[in-house]
Amino acid sequence: MTTGTLITVAPTGAESAKAEVPALPVTLDELLLTAKECEALGAAVIHVHIRDDDARPTLDQGRLRATVAALRENTDLIVQLSSGGAVTDPESARLAVLDAGPDMASCTMGTVNFGDDVFLNRWEFIVDLHTRMQERGVVPEYEIFDLGHLTALQRLLGKYGLPHGGHVHVDFVMGVPGGMPGTTATLVAAQQMLRDLPEGTTFSATGIGRSTIPVMMAALSTGGHLRVGMEDTVTYAKGRPVESNMQLVARAVGFAQLAQRPPLSTAEARTLLGLPTAAR
């Protein structure tokens, strides 16, 4: 069991509207403030979606580059860009996310129903994304929305080799309508399936909405790591909206400390994930 806890903050996402969730960070200044606050509390990775001037999800290359540069200049956080974007984004724009030069990028391992929508991830697209990351020195986080995605990952690594840096890290995204449920039993089953992946594979777990706390507890008790943030939940407790991403990171840090698995520093997180030491 890993002694420390990798804490990732996913502050924005592509689903919630700023008009409905005023605390959502959508401008670069808001994102930078959130990043600094969450890093100070114990987050080591930031999973980034960006918005345009109207607060709508975008994969605009200029904005992505500016965001990566600003996060690197102002924090020591590991910058992980979402290659998922919004469910309507074309594959070409999702692949181009890598051109912004992040430390990491997400790589979703299969198609999944996403509420009333479909989050499409064709096999050819997954292979293209994986191999481009190998070539560019970007470390993937393999997003797992259903247990079959782990079998797809095993196939991917078997045919196309290990990711850049050699370490395999997955994130179980649990509780999405259409994906695997956010329950302890499901997480234990998923964690057991990691035995079919390369030795040393690590995992984080993300509980969507009301599954946030059960998934956090289950992840910590099975040696996993945590991803929290307003991308995944905008309710802190029943009838109580999230006030900031700091709230969610602080709760995750508290749970990690109770489990005697304190947050990893950014340097420790880089070592775990096979990333080089930060330039700053």
Short mmCIF file of C-alpha atoms in Angstrom, two decimals:
data_model
loop_
_atom_site.label_atom_id
_atom_site.label_comp_id
_atom_site.label_asym_id
_atom_site.label_seq_id
_atom_site.Cartn_x
_atom_site.Cartn_y
_atom_site.Cartn_z
CA MET A 1 0.00 0.00 0.00
CA THR A 2 1.30 3.45 -0.94
CA THR A 3 2.14 5.45 2.19
CA GLY A 4 1.23 8.87 0.82
CA THR A 5 -1.74 10.16 -1.13
CA LEU A 6 -1.62 11.81 -4.54
CA ILE A 7 -4.32 14.48 -4.57
CA THR A 8 -5.54 15.80 -7.90
CA VAL A 9 -7.88 18.77 -8.18
CA ALA A 10 -10.23 19.02 -11.16
CA PRO A 11 -11.57 22.55 -10.67
CA THR A 12 -13.80 23.26 -13.67
CA GLY A 13 -14.82 20.48 -16.07
CA ALA A 14 -16.99 20.97 -19.12
CA GLU A 15 -20.46 20.24 -17.80
CA SER A 16 -21.46 22.86 -15.20
CA ALA A 17 -22.57 26.33 -16.30
CA LYS A 18 -21.09 29.39 -14.62
CA ALA A 19 -24.56 30.92 -14.38
CA GLU A 20 -25.72 27.96 -12.32
CA VAL A 21 -22.48 27.52 -10.33
CA PRO A 22 -21.08 31.02 -9.69
CA ALA A 23 -18.07 29.68 -7.73
CA LEU A 24 -16.83 27.71 -10.74
CA PRO A 25 -13.39 29.02 -11.88
CA VAL A 26 -13.68 29.77 -15.60
CA THR A 27 -11.25 32.64 -16.28
CA LEU A 28 -7.48 32.23 -16.24
CA ASP A 29 -7.21 34.47 -13.18
CA GLU A 30 -9.83 32.40 -11.34
CA LEU A 31 -8.08 29.18 -12.32
CA LEU A 32 -4.69 30.46 -11.14
CA LEU A 33 -6.10 31.55 -7.79
CA THR A 34 -7.75 28.14 -7.37
CA ALA A 35 -4.52 26.37 -8.33
CA LYS A 36 -2.45 28.31 -5.80
CA GLU A 37 -4.99 27.76 -3.02
CA CYS A 38 -5.30 24.04 -3.68
CA GLU A 39 -1.53 23.55 -3.99
CA ALA A 40 -1.06 25.23 -0.60
CA LEU A 41 -3.49 22.73 0.93
CA GLY A 42 -1.86 19.63 -0.54
CA ALA A 43 -2.93 19.09 -4.15
CA ALA A 44 -0.09 17.98 -6.44
CA VAL A 45 -1.87 17.66 -9.81
CA ILE A 46 -4.36 19.94 -11.53
CA HIS A 47 -6.66 18.42 -14.17
CA VAL A 48 -7.52 21.27 -16.50
CA HIS A 49 -10.52 22.14 -18.66
CA ILE A 50 -10.72 25.71 -19.96
CA ARG A 51 -13.54 28.05 -20.94
CA ASP A 52 -13.92 30.86 -23.49
CA ASP A 53 -14.95 34.48 -22.87
CA ASP A 54 -18.58 33.35 -22.54
CA ALA A 55 -17.59 30.64 -20.02
CA ARG A 56 -18.29 27.87 -22.52
CA PRO A 57 -15.96 24.86 -22.78
CA THR A 58 -13.24 25.30 -25.40
CA LEU A 59 -10.11 23.56 -26.67
CA ASP A 60 -8.71 26.75 -28.20
CA GLN A 61 -4.99 26.15 -28.67
CA GLY A 62 -3.92 29.67 -27.72
CA ARG A 63 -5.86 29.54 -24.47
CA LEU A 64 -4.50 26.08 -23.67
CA ARG A 65 -0.90 27.20 -24.20
CA ALA A 66 -1.43 30.33 -22.11
CA THR A 67 -3.01 28.28 -19.34
CA VAL A 68 -0.17 25.75 -19.21
CA ALA A 69 2.41 28.55 -19.20
CA ALA A 70 0.64 30.49 -16.44
CA LEU A 71 0.23 27.43 -14.22
CA ARG A 72 3.91 26.57 -14.63
CA GLU A 73 4.99 30.13 -13.87
CA ASN A 74 2.82 30.53 -10.79
CA THR A 75 2.71 27.03 -9.23
CA ASP A 76 4.68 23.80 -8.97
CA LEU A 77 1.60 21.72 -9.74
CA ILE A 78 1.73 18.92 -12.30
CA VAL A 79 -0.35 20.22 -15.22
CA GLN A 80 -2.67 17.60 -16.66
CA LEU A 81 -4.82 18.70 -19.60
CA SER A 82 -8.09 16.97 -20.41
CA SER A 83 -8.10 15.35 -23.84
CA GLY A 84 -11.77 14.61 -23.32
CA GLY A 85 -12.96 18.20 -23.60
CA ALA A 86 -16.71 18.31 -24.00
CA VAL A 87 -18.65 15.40 -25.51
CA THR A 88 -19.17 17.46 -28.69
CA ASP A 89 -15.47 18.18 -29.33
CA PRO A 90 -13.99 16.56 -32.49
CA GLU A 91 -11.12 14.11 -32.28
CA SER A 92 -8.71 16.46 -34.08
CA ALA A 93 -9.15 19.15 -31.42
CA ARG A 94 -8.78 16.61 -28.63
CA LEU A 95 -5.51 15.31 -30.07
CA ALA A 96 -4.23 18.87 -30.51
CA VAL A 97 -4.41 19.36 -26.73
CA LEU A 98 -0.97 17.73 -26.61
CA ASP A 99 0.46 20.63 -28.66
CA ALA A 100 0.12 22.83 -25.57
CA GLY A 101 2.91 20.80 -23.91
CA PRO A 102 1.35 19.65 -20.62
CA ASP A 103 3.12 17.37 -18.14
CA MET A 104 0.21 14.93 -18.37
CA ALA A 105 -3.00 14.41 -20.32
CA SER A 106 -6.01 12.22 -19.82
CA CYS A 107 -6.62 9.22 -22.07
CA THR A 108 -10.09 7.71 -21.75
CA MET A 109 -10.06 4.01 -22.47
CA GLY A 110 -13.41 3.55 -24.18
CA THR A 111 -16.78 4.92 -25.19
CA VAL A 112 -19.35 5.40 -22.43
CA ASN A 113 -22.89 6.71 -22.11
CA PHE A 114 -22.59 10.05 -20.32
CA GLY A 115 -26.01 10.92 -18.96
CA ASP A 116 -28.09 11.70 -22.04
CA ASP A 117 -24.96 12.01 -24.20
CA VAL A 118 -22.31 9.62 -25.51
CA PHE A 119 -18.63 10.18 -24.73
CA LEU A 120 -17.07 8.67 -27.85
CA ASN A 121 -13.57 7.18 -27.69
CA ARG A 122 -12.89 4.94 -30.69
CA TRP A 123 -10.07 2.41 -30.48
CA GLU A 124 -8.13 4.13 -33.27
CA PHE A 125 -8.39 7.44 -31.45
CA ILE A 126 -7.16 5.90 -28.18
CA VAL A 127 -4.15 4.36 -29.96
CA ASP A 128 -3.35 7.67 -31.67
CA LEU A 129 -3.54 9.58 -28.39
CA HIS A 130 -1.43 7.01 -26.53
CA THR A 131 1.33 6.86 -29.15
CA ARG A 132 1.46 10.65 -29.58
CA MET A 133 1.97 11.01 -25.83
CA GLN A 134 4.80 8.48 -25.99
CA GLU A 135 6.47 10.48 -28.77
CA ARG A 136 6.05 13.86 -27.05
CA GLY A 137 7.02 12.86 -23.52
CA VAL A 138 3.54 13.47 -22.06
CA VAL A 139 2.52 11.13 -19.25
CA PRO A 140 -1.03 9.79 -19.58
CA GLU A 141 -3.62 9.28 -16.90
CA TYR A 142 -5.85 6.50 -18.22
CA GLU A 143 -9.47 7.35 -17.43
CA ILE A 144 -11.59 4.30 -16.60
CA PHE A 145 -15.36 4.79 -16.67
CA ASP A 146 -16.27 1.09 -16.72
CA LEU A 147 -14.52 -2.16 -15.87
CA GLY A 148 -14.17 -3.18 -19.51
CA HIS A 149 -11.94 -0.16 -20.01
CA LEU A 150 -9.29 -1.91 -17.93
CA THR A 151 -9.27 -4.78 -20.40
CA ALA A 152 -8.88 -2.24 -23.22
CA LEU A 153 -5.92 -0.72 -21.37
CA GLN A 154 -4.29 -4.12 -21.01
CA ARG A 155 -4.68 -4.59 -24.77
CA LEU A 156 -3.30 -1.11 -25.50
CA LEU A 157 -0.17 -1.58 -23.39
CA GLY A 158 0.39 -5.06 -24.76
CA LYS A 159 0.30 -3.88 -28.38
CA TYR A 160 1.82 -0.40 -28.15
CA GLY A 161 4.03 -0.44 -25.06
CA LEU A 162 4.25 1.40 -21.78
CA PRO A 163 3.57 5.13 -21.53
CA HIS A 164 6.33 7.74 -21.41
CA GLY A 165 8.18 7.38 -18.11
CA GLY A 166 7.21 3.72 -17.81
CA HIS A 167 4.67 4.09 -15.01
CA VAL A 168 0.98 3.25 -15.49
CA HIS A 169 -1.51 5.38 -13.57
CA VAL A 170 -5.27 5.11 -13.95
CA ASP A 171 -8.19 7.12 -12.64
CA PHE A 172 -11.46 5.36 -11.88
CA VAL A 173 -14.26 7.79 -12.73
CA MET A 174 -17.21 6.43 -10.77
CA GLY A 175 -20.84 7.41 -10.56
CA VAL A 176 -21.36 8.84 -14.06
CA PRO A 177 -24.85 7.87 -15.28
CA GLY A 178 -23.98 5.21 -17.88
CA GLY A 179 -20.68 4.17 -16.28
CA MET A 180 -19.71 2.08 -13.27
CA PRO A 181 -21.39 2.95 -9.97
CA GLY A 182 -19.54 4.81 -7.25
CA THR A 183 -19.63 2.03 -4.68
CA THR A 184 -17.01 0.33 -2.53
CA ALA A 185 -17.76 -3.06 -4.09
CA THR A 186 -17.16 -1.71 -7.60
CA LEU A 187 -13.93 0.01 -6.63
CA VAL A 188 -12.61 -3.17 -4.98
CA ALA A 189 -13.44 -5.15 -8.14
CA ALA A 190 -11.69 -2.54 -10.28
CA GLN A 191 -8.66 -2.46 -8.00
CA GLN A 192 -8.35 -6.25 -8.18
CA MET A 193 -8.34 -6.07 -11.98
CA LEU A 194 -5.17 -3.97 -11.83
CA ARG A 195 -3.31 -7.23 -11.26
CA ASP A 196 -3.56 -7.81 -15.01
CA LEU A 197 -1.70 -4.54 -15.66
CA PRO A 198 2.05 -3.91 -15.26
CA GLU A 199 3.45 -4.34 -11.77
CA GLY A 200 3.41 -1.10 -9.83
CA THR A 201 0.34 0.34 -11.55
CA THR A 202 -1.31 2.96 -9.34
CA PHE A 203 -4.82 4.35 -9.29
CA SER A 204 -6.81 7.36 -8.26
CA ALA A 205 -10.56 7.36 -7.82
CA THR A 206 -13.11 10.04 -8.57
CA GLY A 207 -16.61 9.88 -7.13
CA ILE A 208 -19.14 11.90 -9.09
CA GLY A 209 -21.80 13.78 -7.13
CA ARG A 210 -23.14 11.93 -4.11
CA SER A 211 -20.59 9.12 -4.52
CA THR A 212 -17.71 11.48 -3.67
CA ILE A 213 -17.27 10.54 -0.01
CA PRO A 214 -17.82 6.74 -0.32
CA VAL A 215 -15.32 6.60 -3.19
CA MET A 216 -12.74 8.66 -1.26
CA MET A 217 -12.96 6.36 1.73
CA ALA A 218 -12.79 3.20 -0.38
CA ALA A 219 -9.81 4.52 -2.38
CA LEU A 220 -7.80 5.39 0.70
CA SER A 221 -8.50 2.02 2.33
CA THR A 222 -7.35 0.10 -0.76
CA GLY A 223 -4.12 2.02 -1.37
CA GLY A 224 -5.50 4.38 -3.98
CA HIS A 225 -5.22 8.11 -4.54
CA LEU A 226 -7.83 10.87 -4.80
CA ARG A 227 -9.23 13.24 -7.40
CA VAL A 228 -11.67 15.88 -6.19
CA GLY A 229 -12.98 19.17 -7.50
CA MET A 230 -15.94 21.07 -8.88
CA GLU A 231 -15.71 19.22 -12.19
CA ASP A 232 -16.98 16.18 -10.30
CA THR A 233 -19.28 17.60 -7.65
CA VAL A 234 -20.81 20.98 -6.94
CA THR A 235 -22.54 19.93 -3.70
CA TYR A 236 -20.52 19.69 -0.48
CA ALA A 237 -23.35 18.06 1.45
CA LYS A 238 -27.08 17.62 0.94
CA GLY A 239 -28.54 21.06 0.29
CA ARG A 240 -25.14 22.75 0.64
CA PRO A 241 -23.40 23.99 -2.54
CA VAL A 242 -19.62 23.86 -2.81
CA GLU A 243 -18.15 27.27 -2.05
CA SER A 244 -14.76 26.65 -3.65
CA ASN A 245 -12.44 23.90 -4.79
CA MET A 246 -10.44 24.56 -1.62
CA GLN A 247 -13.29 23.03 0.38
CA LEU A 248 -13.07 19.78 -1.55
CA VAL A 249 -9.27 19.58 -1.44
CA ALA A 250 -9.23 20.37 2.29
CA ARG A 251 -11.70 17.54 2.93
CA ALA A 252 -9.61 15.12 0.86
CA VAL A 253 -6.46 16.16 2.73
CA GLY A 254 -8.24 15.62 6.05
CA PHE A 255 -9.38 12.14 5.04
CA ALA A 256 -5.87 11.28 3.81
CA GLN A 257 -4.34 12.39 7.09
CA LEU A 258 -6.90 10.37 9.08
CA ALA A 259 -5.91 7.35 7.01
CA GLN A 260 -2.26 8.10 7.93
CA ARG A 261 -1.50 8.62 4.26
CA PRO A 262 -0.65 12.34 4.07
CA PRO A 263 -0.64 14.21 0.75
CA LEU A 264 2.35 13.72 -1.53
CA SER A 265 4.36 16.81 -2.37
CA THR A 266 4.63 17.75 -6.03
CA ALA A 267 8.19 16.38 -6.09
CA GLU A 268 7.02 13.07 -4.60
CA ALA A 269 4.13 12.99 -7.06
CA ARG A 270 6.51 13.46 -9.99
CA THR A 271 8.59 10.53 -8.79
CA LEU A 272 5.50 8.35 -8.44
CA LEU A 273 4.20 9.19 -11.90
CA GLY A 274 7.52 8.94 -13.73
CA LEU A 275 7.75 12.65 -14.47
CA PRO A 276 11.00 14.65 -14.54
CA THR A 277 11.74 17.18 -11.81
CA ALA A 278 10.02 20.51 -12.37
CA ALA A 279 12.04 23.21 -14.12
CA ARG A 280 11.18 25.86 -11.51
#
